[in-house]
C-alpha cells in the first residue's frame, strides 16, 4: 500500500470515528455530572474574603463540622463559587459575542461572555464529597444530577452536528474567583477563534453563539495565573461577514 493511500484511509477513519469516540466519552455525563474542584486553603496574600457556612458539607458530628469549617472556611467558600459556575457551563451552557481584531479595517477586538441563565441550586442540588487537603489545596469531588428535561437537552448537544472545540485561557490569581472566570472566558475565546480560523479565509465581522462545557474542566496555576483547559460543543447562532474588502 502506497503512502498516499494509507494517509487517505487514516484520514477517513479519524473523520468517521473520532466524533463517535468523543460522544461515547461524554455520554457518562448525561445523567450525573462529577467533577473535581480545588481551592487554595488561604486567600491570596494581602486580600481578605469573608467565608460562609458550608451547607453542602455534612460531617457526622457538629464538633467535627465546626472544626472543619474553622480550618477550611476560605477554601470551602471558594469551592462553593467555582463549582456552580462550572456546572452551569455544563448544564445550561455559556453564550458569547465576538468581533475579531482587524488592523486593516481599524476594527478593535470585542469579546463578551456570559452565562445563558443563572444556576439554580434548587433544581440542581450540589453535593461535595471526600474533601481532602493536599499540598495547600482543598480537593472536593462534586456531584450534580441533571433533570429529565436537561438530559433531553444534553442529548441534543451530543449530536455530531455540533463541532467539538477546545481552548486555553489565563486569569490573574490575585483576582481570586474573578480570575478563574476570566480564564474560562479567555479559553472560550481561544476555542471560538481557532475553530473559525480553520473555516473562514477572511475574518468575519461578528460571530455569536452558545457553547456547552464538556469533560472535566482542567484548572491549574502557573506563574501567578490560573490556567484553564476546556472542551466545548459549539453552536454558532450568527456569523456576519464583511461585504467590502
Coordinates of N, CA and C in Angstrom, one line a residue:
X1 N 0.8 -1.2 0.0 CA 0.0 0.0 0.0 C 0.9 1.2 0.0
X2 N 0.6 2.1 -1.0 CA 1.5 3.3 -1.0 C 1.1 4.3 0.1
X3 N 2.0 5.2 0.3 CA 1.9 6.1 1.5 C 0.7 7.1 1.3
X4 N 0.4 7.5 0.1 CA -0.7 8.4 -0.1 C -2.0 7.7 0.2
X5 N -2.2 6.5 -0.2 CA -3.4 5.8 0.0 C -3.6 5.5 1.5
X6 N -2.5 5.2 2.2 CA -2.5 5.0 3.7 C -3.0 6.2 4.4
X7 N -2.4 7.4 4.0 CA -2.8 8.7 4.6 C -4.3 8.9 4.4
X8 N -4.8 8.6 3.2 CA -6.3 8.8 2.9 C -7.1 8.0 3.8
X9 N -6.7 6.7 4.0 CA -7.5 5.8 4.8 C -7.5 6.2 6.3
X10 N -6.4 6.6 6.7 CA -6.3 7.1 8.1 C -7.1 8.3 8.4
X11 N -7.1 9.3 7.4 CA -8.0 10.5 7.5 C -9.4 10.1 7.5
X12 N -9.9 9.2 6.7 CA -11.3 8.8 6.7 C -11.6 8.1 8.0
X13 N -10.8 7.3 8.6 CA -11.0 6.7 9.8 C -11.2 7.7 11.0
X14 N -10.3 8.7 11.0 CA -10.4 9.7 12.1 C -11.7 10.5 11.9
X15 N -12.0 10.8 10.6 CA -13.2 11.6 10.4 C -14.5 10.9 10.8
X16 N -14.5 9.6 10.7 CA -15.7 8.9 11.0 C -15.8 8.6 12.5
X17 N -14.7 8.1 13.0 CA -14.8 7.5 14.4 C -14.4 8.5 15.5
X18 N -13.7 9.6 15.2 CA -13.3 10.5 16.3 C -14.5 11.2 16.9
X19 N -15.5 11.7 16.1 CA -16.7 12.3 16.7 C -17.5 11.2 17.5
X20 N -17.5 10.0 17.1 CA -18.2 9.0 17.8 C -17.6 8.6 19.1
X21 N -16.2 8.6 19.1 CA -15.5 8.3 20.3 C -15.7 9.5 21.3
X22 N -15.8 10.7 20.9 CA -16.0 11.8 21.8 C -17.4 11.7 22.4
X23 N -18.4 11.4 21.6 CA -19.7 11.3 22.1 C -19.8 10.2 23.2
X24 N -19.1 9.1 22.9 CA -19.1 8.0 23.9 C -18.5 8.4 25.2
X25 N -17.4 9.2 25.1 CA -16.7 9.6 26.3 C -17.6 10.6 27.2
X26 N -18.5 11.4 26.5 CA -19.3 12.3 27.3 C -20.6 11.8 27.6
X27 N -21.0 10.6 27.1 CA -22.3 10.1 27.4 C -22.5 9.8 28.9
X28 N -21.4 9.5 29.6 CA -21.5 9.2 31.0 C -21.9 10.5 31.8
X29 N -21.9 11.6 31.2 CA -22.3 12.9 31.9 C -23.8 13.1 31.6
X30 N -24.5 12.2 31.0 CA -25.9 12.5 30.6 C -26.8 12.7 31.7
X31 N -26.6 11.9 32.8 CA -27.5 12.0 34.0 C -26.9 12.7 35.2
X32 N -25.6 12.3 35.5 CA -25.0 12.9 36.7 C -23.6 13.4 36.3
X33 N -23.3 14.6 36.7 CA -22.0 15.3 36.5 C -21.2 15.0 37.7
X34 N -19.9 14.7 37.5 CA -18.9 14.5 38.5 C -17.7 15.2 38.1
X35 N -17.3 16.2 38.9 CA -16.1 17.0 38.6 C -15.2 17.1 39.8
X36 N -14.0 17.4 39.6 CA -13.0 17.6 40.7 C -12.8 19.1 40.8
X37 N -13.0 19.7 42.0 CA -12.8 21.1 42.3 C -11.8 21.3 43.3
X38 N -10.9 22.2 43.1 CA -9.9 22.5 44.2 C -9.9 24.0 44.5
X39 N -9.5 24.4 45.7 CA -9.3 25.8 46.1 C -8.2 25.9 47.1
X40 N -7.5 27.0 47.0 CA -6.4 27.3 47.9 C -6.9 27.3 49.3
X41 N -6.1 26.8 50.3 CA -6.5 26.8 51.7 C -6.6 28.2 52.3
X42 N -5.8 29.1 51.7 CA -5.7 30.5 52.2 C -5.9 31.5 51.1
X43 N -6.4 32.7 51.4 CA -6.6 33.7 50.4 C -5.3 34.2 49.9
X44 N -5.3 34.9 48.8 CA -4.1 35.4 48.2 C -3.5 36.4 49.2
X45 N -2.2 36.4 49.4 CA -1.6 37.4 50.4 C -2.1 38.8 50.1
X46 N -2.5 39.5 51.2 CA -2.9 40.9 51.0 C -4.4 41.1 50.8
X47 N -5.1 39.9 50.6 CA -6.6 40.0 50.3 C -7.3 39.4 51.4
X48 N -8.6 39.8 51.5 CA -9.5 39.2 52.6 C -10.8 39.0 52.0
X49 N -11.4 37.8 52.3 CA -12.7 37.4 51.9 C -13.4 36.8 53.0
X50 N -14.7 37.2 53.3 CA -15.4 36.5 54.3 C -15.8 35.1 53.8
X51 N -15.9 34.2 54.8 CA -16.3 32.9 54.4 C -17.7 32.6 54.9
X52 N -18.5 31.8 54.2 CA -19.8 31.5 54.5 C -19.9 30.1 55.2
X53 N -21.1 29.6 55.4 CA -21.3 28.3 56.1 C -21.4 27.3 55.0
X54 N -20.6 26.2 55.2 CA -20.6 25.1 54.2 C -21.8 24.2 54.4
X55 N -22.9 24.5 53.8 CA -24.1 23.8 53.9 C -24.0 22.4 53.3
X56 N -23.2 22.3 52.2 CA -23.2 21.1 51.4 C -22.3 20.0 52.1
X57 N -21.4 20.5 53.1 CA -20.5 19.6 53.8 C -21.2 19.1 55.0
X58 N -21.3 17.8 55.2 CA -22.1 17.2 56.3 C -21.3 16.2 57.1
X59 N -20.4 16.7 58.0 CA -19.6 15.8 58.9 C -20.6 15.1 59.9
X60 N -20.2 14.0 60.4 CA -21.1 13.3 61.3 C -21.4 14.0 62.6
X61 N -20.5 14.7 63.1 CA -20.7 15.4 64.4 C -20.5 16.9 64.2
X62 N -21.3 17.7 64.9 CA -21.3 19.1 64.8 C -19.9 19.6 65.2
X63 N -19.3 19.0 66.2 CA -17.9 19.4 66.6 C -17.0 19.3 65.4
X64 N -17.1 18.2 64.7 CA -16.2 18.0 63.6 C -16.5 19.0 62.5
X65 N -17.8 19.3 62.3 CA -18.2 20.3 61.3 C -17.6 21.7 61.7
X66 N -17.7 22.1 62.9 CA -17.2 23.4 63.3 C -15.7 23.5 63.1
X67 N -15.0 22.4 63.5 CA -13.5 22.3 63.3 C -13.1 22.4 61.8
X68 N -13.9 21.6 61.0 CA -13.6 21.6 59.6 C -13.8 23.0 59.0
X69 N -14.9 23.7 59.4 CA -15.2 25.0 58.9 C -14.1 26.0 59.3
X70 N -13.7 25.9 60.5 CA -12.6 26.8 61.0 C -11.3 26.6 60.2
X71 N -11.0 25.4 59.9 CA -9.7 25.1 59.3 C -9.8 25.5 57.8
X72 N -10.9 25.2 57.1 CA -11.0 25.2 55.7 C -12.1 26.2 55.2
X73 N -12.5 27.2 56.0 CA -13.6 28.1 55.7 C -13.4 28.8 54.3
X74 N -12.2 29.3 54.1 CA -11.9 30.1 52.9 C -12.0 29.2 51.7
X75 N -11.4 28.0 51.7 CA -11.4 27.0 50.6 C -12.8 26.5 50.3
X76 N -13.6 26.3 51.4 CA -15.0 25.9 51.2 C -15.8 26.9 50.4
X77 N -15.6 28.2 50.9 CA -16.4 29.2 50.2 C -16.0 29.4 48.8
X78 N -14.7 29.3 48.5 CA -14.2 29.4 47.1 C -14.8 28.2 46.3
X79 N -14.8 27.0 46.8 CA -15.3 25.8 46.1 C -16.8 26.0 45.8
X80 N -17.5 26.7 46.7 CA -18.9 26.9 46.5 C -19.2 28.0 45.5
X81 N -18.2 28.7 45.1 CA -18.3 29.7 44.0 C -17.9 29.0 42.7
X82 N -16.8 28.2 42.7 CA -16.3 27.6 41.4 C -17.2 26.5 40.9
X83 N -17.7 25.7 41.8 CA -18.5 24.5 41.4 C -19.7 24.9 40.6
X84 N -20.6 25.7 41.1 CA -21.8 26.1 40.4 C -21.5 26.8 39.1
X85 N -20.4 27.6 39.0 CA -20.1 28.3 37.8 C -19.7 27.3 36.7
X86 N -18.9 26.3 37.0 CA -18.5 25.3 36.1 C -19.7 24.4 35.7
X87 N -20.4 24.0 36.7 CA -21.6 23.1 36.4 C -22.6 23.8 35.6
X88 N -22.8 25.1 35.7 CA -23.7 25.8 34.9 C -23.3 25.8 33.4
X89 N -22.0 25.9 33.2 CA -21.5 25.8 31.8 C -21.7 24.4 31.2
X90 N -21.8 23.4 32.1 CA -22.0 22.0 31.6 C -23.5 21.7 31.5
X91 N -24.4 22.4 32.2 CA -25.8 22.1 32.2 C -26.6 23.1 31.3
X92 N -26.4 24.4 31.5 CA -27.1 25.4 30.7 C -26.3 26.0 29.6
X93 N -25.0 26.0 29.8 CA -24.1 26.5 28.7 C -23.8 28.0 28.9
X94 N -22.9 28.5 28.1 CA -22.4 29.9 28.1 C -22.7 30.5 26.7
X95 N -22.9 31.8 26.7 CA -23.1 32.5 25.4 C -22.0 33.5 25.2
X96 N -21.8 33.8 23.9 CA -20.7 34.7 23.6 C -21.0 35.6 22.3
X97 N -20.3 36.7 22.3 CA -20.3 37.6 21.1 C -18.9 38.0 20.8
X98 N -18.4 37.9 19.6 CA -17.0 38.1 19.3 C -16.8 38.9 18.0
X99 N -16.1 39.9 18.0 CA -15.7 40.7 16.9 C -14.1 40.6 16.8
X100 N -13.6 39.9 15.8 CA -12.1 39.8 15.7 C -11.5 41.1 15.4
X101 N -10.3 41.3 15.9 CA -9.4 42.5 15.6 C -9.1 42.5 14.2
X102 N -9.2 43.6 13.5 CA -8.8 43.8 12.1 C -8.1 45.1 11.9
X103 N -6.8 45.0 11.8 CA -6.0 46.2 11.7 C -6.2 46.9 10.5
X104 N -6.4 46.2 9.4 CA -6.6 46.9 8.1 C -7.9 47.7 8.0
X105 N -8.9 47.3 8.7 CA -10.2 48.0 8.7 C -10.3 48.9 10.0
X106 N -9.3 48.9 10.8 CA -9.4 49.7 12.0 C -10.4 49.2 13.0
X107 N -10.7 47.9 13.1 CA -11.7 47.3 13.9 C -11.0 46.8 15.2
X108 N -11.5 47.2 16.4 CA -10.9 46.7 17.6 C -11.6 45.4 18.0
X109 N -10.9 44.5 18.7 CA -11.5 43.3 19.1 C -12.5 43.5 20.2
X110 N -13.6 42.8 20.1 CA -14.7 42.9 21.1 C -15.0 41.4 21.5
X111 N -15.1 41.2 22.8 CA -15.5 39.9 23.3 C -16.4 40.0 24.5
X112 N -17.5 39.3 24.4 CA -18.5 39.3 25.6 C -18.8 37.9 25.9
X113 N -18.8 37.5 27.1 CA -19.0 36.2 27.6 C -19.9 36.2 28.8
X114 N -20.9 35.3 28.8 CA -21.9 35.3 30.0 C -22.5 34.0 30.1
X115 N -23.1 33.7 31.2 CA -23.9 32.5 31.4 C -25.3 32.7 30.7
X116 N -25.8 31.6 30.2 CA -27.1 31.7 29.5 C -28.2 32.0 30.5
X117 N -28.1 31.4 31.6 CA -29.1 31.7 32.7 C -28.4 31.3 34.0
X118 N -28.9 31.9 35.1 CA -28.3 31.7 36.4 C -28.4 30.2 36.8
X119 N -27.5 29.7 37.6 CA -27.5 28.3 38.1 C -28.6 28.2 39.2
X120 N -29.4 27.2 39.1 CA -30.5 27.0 40.1 C -30.1 25.8 41.0
X121 N -29.7 26.1 42.2 CA -29.3 25.1 43.1 C -30.5 24.3 43.6
X122 N -31.7 24.8 43.5 CA -32.9 24.1 43.9 C -33.2 23.0 42.9
X123 N -33.0 23.4 41.6 CA -33.3 22.4 40.6 C -32.1 21.4 40.4
X124 N -30.9 21.9 40.7 CA -29.7 21.1 40.5 C -28.9 21.1 41.8
X125 N -29.3 20.4 42.9 CA -28.5 20.4 44.1 C -27.1 19.9 43.9
X126 N -26.2 20.5 44.6 CA -24.8 20.2 44.5 C -24.3 19.4 45.8
X127 N -23.6 18.4 45.6 CA -23.1 17.6 46.7 C -21.5 17.6 46.6
X128 N -20.9 17.9 47.8 CA -19.4 17.9 47.9 C -19.0 16.7 48.6
X129 N -18.2 15.8 48.0 CA -17.8 14.6 48.6 C -16.3 14.5 48.8
X130 N -15.9 13.8 49.9 CA -14.5 13.4 50.1 C -13.5 14.6 50.1
X131 N -13.8 15.7 50.8 CA -12.8 16.8 50.8 C -11.5 16.3 51.4
X132 N -10.4 16.8 50.8 CA -9.1 16.4 51.2 C -8.1 17.5 51.0
X133 N -7.3 17.8 52.0 CA -6.3 18.8 51.9 C -5.0 18.2 51.4
X134 N -4.6 18.7 50.2 CA -3.4 18.2 49.5 C -2.5 19.4 49.0
X135 N -1.3 19.5 49.5 CA -0.4 20.5 49.1 C -0.9 21.9 49.1
X136 N -1.5 22.3 50.2 CA -2.1 23.7 50.3 C -3.4 23.9 49.6
X137 N -4.0 22.8 49.1 CA -5.3 23.0 48.4 C -6.4 22.0 49.0
X138 N -7.6 22.4 49.0 CA -8.7 21.5 49.4 C -9.4 21.0 48.1
X139 N -9.3 19.7 48.0 CA -9.8 19.0 46.8 C -11.2 18.4 47.2
X140 N -12.2 18.5 46.3 CA -13.5 18.0 46.6 C -14.1 17.4 45.3
X141 N -14.7 16.3 45.4 CA -15.4 15.7 44.3 C -16.9 16.2 44.4
X142 N -17.3 16.8 43.3 CA -18.6 17.5 43.2 C -19.5 16.7 42.3
X143 N -20.7 16.4 42.9 CA -21.7 15.6 42.1 C -23.0 16.6 41.9
X144 N -23.6 16.4 40.7 CA -24.8 17.2 40.4 C -25.6 16.4 39.4
X145 N -26.9 16.2 39.6 CA -27.7 15.5 38.7 C -28.5 16.4 37.7
X146 N -28.6 16.0 36.5 CA -29.4 16.7 35.5 C -30.9 16.4 35.7
X147 N -31.8 17.3 35.4 CA -33.2 17.0 35.4 C -33.5 16.2 34.1
X148 N -34.7 15.6 34.1 CA -35.1 14.9 32.9 C -35.0 15.8 31.6
X149 N -35.5 17.0 31.8 CA -35.5 17.9 30.6 C -34.1 18.3 30.2
X150 N -33.2 18.4 31.2 CA -31.8 18.8 30.9 C -31.1 17.6 30.3
X151 N -31.5 16.4 30.6 CA -31.0 15.2 29.9 C -31.4 15.2 28.5
X152 N -32.6 15.6 28.2 CA -33.1 15.6 26.8 C -32.2 16.7 26.0
X153 N -32.0 17.8 26.6 CA -31.3 18.9 26.0 C -29.8 18.5 25.8
X154 N -29.3 17.7 26.7 CA -27.9 17.3 26.6 C -27.8 16.3 25.4
X155 N -28.7 15.5 25.2 CA -28.7 14.5 24.1 C -28.7 15.3 22.7
X156 N -29.4 16.5 22.7 CA -29.4 17.3 21.5 C -28.0 17.8 21.3
X157 N -27.3 18.3 22.4 CA -26.0 18.8 22.2 C -25.0 17.8 21.8
X158 N -25.1 16.5 22.2 CA -24.2 15.5 21.9 C -24.2 15.0 20.4
X159 N -25.2 15.5 19.7 CA -25.3 15.2 18.3 C -24.0 15.7 17.6
X160 N -23.5 14.9 16.6 CA -22.2 15.2 15.9 C -22.4 16.5 15.0
X161 N -23.6 17.0 15.0 CA -23.8 18.3 14.3 C -23.0 19.4 14.9
X162 N -22.9 19.3 16.2 CA -22.2 20.3 17.0 C -20.7 20.0 17.0
X163 N -19.9 20.9 16.5 CA -18.4 20.7 16.5 C -17.8 20.7 17.9
X164 N -16.8 19.9 18.1 CA -16.1 19.9 19.4 C -14.9 20.9 19.2
X165 N -14.8 21.9 20.2 CA -13.8 22.8 20.1 C -13.1 22.9 21.5
X166 N -11.9 23.3 21.5 CA -11.1 23.4 22.8 C -10.3 24.6 22.8
X167 N -10.0 25.1 24.0 CA -9.2 26.3 24.2 C -8.5 26.4 25.5
X168 N -7.5 27.3 25.6 CA -6.8 27.5 26.9 C -6.9 29.0 27.2
X169 N -7.1 29.3 28.5 CA -7.2 30.7 28.9 C -6.5 30.9 30.2
X170 N -6.2 32.2 30.5 CA -5.5 32.6 31.7 C -6.1 33.8 32.4
X171 N -6.0 33.8 33.7 CA -6.5 34.9 34.5 C -5.7 35.0 35.8
X172 N -5.6 36.2 36.3 CA -4.7 36.5 37.4 C -5.2 35.8 38.7
X173 N -4.3 35.2 39.4 CA -4.6 34.6 40.7 C -5.0 35.7 41.7
X174 N -4.5 36.9 41.6 CA -4.8 38.0 42.5 C -6.3 38.3 42.5
X175 N -6.9 38.0 41.4 CA -8.4 38.4 41.3 C -9.3 37.3 41.9
X176 N -8.7 36.3 42.4 CA -9.5 35.2 43.1 C -10.5 34.5 42.1
X177 N -11.7 34.4 42.5 CA -12.7 33.7 41.7 C -12.9 34.5 40.4
X178 N -12.8 35.8 40.4 CA -12.9 36.5 39.1 C -11.8 36.2 38.2
X179 N -10.6 35.8 38.7 CA -9.5 35.3 37.9 C -9.9 34.0 37.2
X180 N -10.6 33.1 37.9 CA -11.0 31.9 37.3 C -12.0 32.1 36.2
X181 N -13.0 33.0 36.4 CA -14.0 33.3 35.4 C -13.3 33.9 34.2
X182 N -12.3 34.8 34.4 CA -11.6 35.4 33.3 C -10.9 34.4 32.5
X183 N -10.2 33.4 33.2 CA -9.5 32.4 32.5 C -10.5 31.5 31.6
X184 N -11.6 31.2 32.1 CA -12.6 30.4 31.4 C -13.1 31.2 30.2
X185 N -13.3 32.5 30.4 CA -13.8 33.4 29.2 C -12.7 33.4 28.1
X186 N -11.4 33.5 28.5 CA -10.4 33.5 27.5 C -10.2 32.2 26.9
X187 N -10.5 31.1 27.6 CA -10.4 29.8 27.0 C -11.5 29.6 25.9
X188 N -12.7 30.1 26.2 CA -13.7 30.1 25.2 C -13.4 30.9 24.0
X189 N -12.9 32.1 24.2 CA -12.5 32.9 23.1 C -11.4 32.3 22.2
X190 N -10.5 31.6 22.9 CA -9.4 30.9 22.1 C -10.0 29.8 21.3
X191 N -11.0 29.1 21.9 CA -11.6 28.0 21.2 C -12.4 28.4 19.9
X192 N -13.2 29.5 20.1 CA -14.0 30.1 19.0 C -13.1 30.6 17.9
X193 N -12.1 31.3 18.3 CA -11.2 32.0 17.3 C -10.5 30.9 16.5
X194 N -9.9 29.9 17.2 CA -9.2 28.9 16.5 C -10.0 28.0 15.6
X195 N -11.3 27.8 16.0 CA -12.2 27.0 15.2 C -12.5 27.7 13.9
X196 N -12.9 29.0 14.0 CA -13.3 29.7 12.8 C -12.2 30.1 11.9
X197 N -11.0 30.1 12.4 CA -9.8 30.4 11.6 C -9.6 29.2 10.6
X198 N -10.0 28.0 10.9 CA -9.9 26.9 10.0 C -11.0 26.8 9.0
X199 N -12.1 27.6 9.2 CA -13.2 27.6 8.3 C -13.3 28.8 7.4
X200 N -12.9 29.9 7.9 CA -13.0 31.2 7.2 C -11.7 31.8 6.8
X201 N -11.5 31.9 5.5 CA -10.2 32.5 5.0 C -10.1 34.0 5.4
X202 N -11.2 34.7 5.4 CA -11.2 36.1 5.8 C -11.9 36.3 7.1
X203 N -11.4 37.2 7.9 CA -12.0 37.4 9.2 C -13.5 37.8 9.1
X204 N -14.4 37.2 9.9 CA -15.7 37.6 9.9 C -15.9 38.9 10.7
X205 N -17.0 39.6 10.4 CA -17.3 40.9 11.1 C -17.7 40.6 12.6
X206 N -18.5 39.6 12.7 CA -19.1 39.3 14.0 C -19.5 37.8 14.1
X207 N -19.2 37.2 15.2 CA -19.6 35.8 15.5 C -20.4 35.8 16.8
X208 N -21.5 35.1 16.9 CA -22.2 34.9 18.2 C -22.7 33.5 18.3
X209 N -22.8 33.0 19.5 CA -23.3 31.6 19.6 C -23.3 31.2 21.1
X210 N -23.5 29.9 21.3 CA -23.5 29.3 22.6 C -22.6 28.1 22.6
X211 N -22.2 27.7 23.8 CA -21.4 26.5 23.9 C -21.8 25.7 25.2
X212 N -21.5 24.4 25.2 CA -21.8 23.6 26.3 C -20.4 23.1 26.8
X213 N -20.1 23.3 28.0 CA -18.8 22.8 28.5 C -18.9 21.3 28.7
X214 N -17.9 20.6 28.3 CA -17.9 19.1 28.4 C -16.6 18.6 29.0
X215 N -16.6 17.4 29.4 CA -15.5 16.7 30.0 C -15.1 17.5 31.4
X216 N -14.1 17.0 32.0 CA -13.7 17.6 33.3 C -12.9 18.9 33.0
X217 N -13.3 20.0 33.6 CA -12.5 21.3 33.4 C -11.2 21.1 34.1
X218 N -10.1 21.5 33.4 CA -8.8 21.4 34.0 C -8.3 22.8 34.3
X219 N -8.0 23.0 35.6 CA -7.6 24.3 36.1 C -6.3 24.1 37.0
X220 N -5.3 24.9 36.7 CA -4.1 24.8 37.5 C -3.5 26.2 37.5
X221 N -2.4 26.4 38.3 CA -1.8 27.7 38.5 C -0.3 27.6 37.9
X222 N 0.0 28.7 37.1 CA 1.3 28.8 36.6 C 1.8 30.2 36.5
X223 N 2.9 30.5 37.1 CA 3.4 31.9 37.0 C 2.4 33.0 37.5
X224 N 1.8 32.7 38.6 CA 0.8 33.7 39.2 C -0.5 33.8 38.4
X225 N -0.8 32.8 37.5 CA -2.0 32.9 36.8 C -2.8 31.6 36.9
X226 N -4.1 31.7 36.9 CA -4.9 30.5 36.7 C -4.9 30.1 35.2
X227 N -4.7 28.9 34.9 CA -4.7 28.4 33.5 C -5.8 27.4 33.4
X228 N -6.7 27.5 32.5 CA -7.8 26.6 32.3 C -7.7 26.0 30.9
X229 N -8.0 24.7 30.8 CA -8.0 24.0 29.6 C -9.4 23.4 29.4
X230 N -10.2 23.9 28.5 CA -11.6 23.5 28.5 C -12.0 22.9 27.1
X231 N -13.0 22.0 27.1 CA -13.6 21.5 25.9 C -15.1 21.9 25.8
X232 N -15.5 22.1 24.6 CA -16.9 22.6 24.4 C -17.5 21.9 23.2
X233 N -18.9 21.9 23.2 CA -19.7 21.7 22.0 C -20.1 23.1 21.6
X234 N -19.9 23.4 20.3 CA -20.2 24.8 19.8 C -21.4 24.9 18.9
X235 N -22.3 25.9 19.2 CA -23.4 26.1 18.3 C -23.4 27.6 17.9
X236 N -23.1 27.9 16.7 CA -23.0 29.2 16.1 C -24.4 29.7 15.8
X237 N -24.8 30.8 16.4 CA -26.1 31.4 16.2 C -26.1 32.3 14.9
X238 N -25.0 33.1 14.8 CA -24.9 34.1 13.8 C -23.4 34.4 13.4
X239 N -23.2 34.5 12.1 CA -21.9 34.9 11.7 C -22.1 35.9 10.5
X240 N -21.5 37.1 10.8 CA -21.7 38.2 9.8 C -20.4 38.5 9.1
X241 N -20.4 38.5 7.8 CA -19.1 38.7 7.0 C -19.1 40.1 6.5
X242 N -17.9 40.6 6.3 CA -17.7 41.9 5.7 C -18.2 41.9 4.2
X243 N -18.9 42.9 3.8 CA -19.3 42.9 2.4 C -18.3 43.6 1.5
X244 N -17.4 44.4 2.0 CA -16.4 45.1 1.2 C -15.0 44.8 1.8
X245 N -14.0 44.8 0.9 CA -12.7 44.5 1.3 C -11.7 45.6 0.9

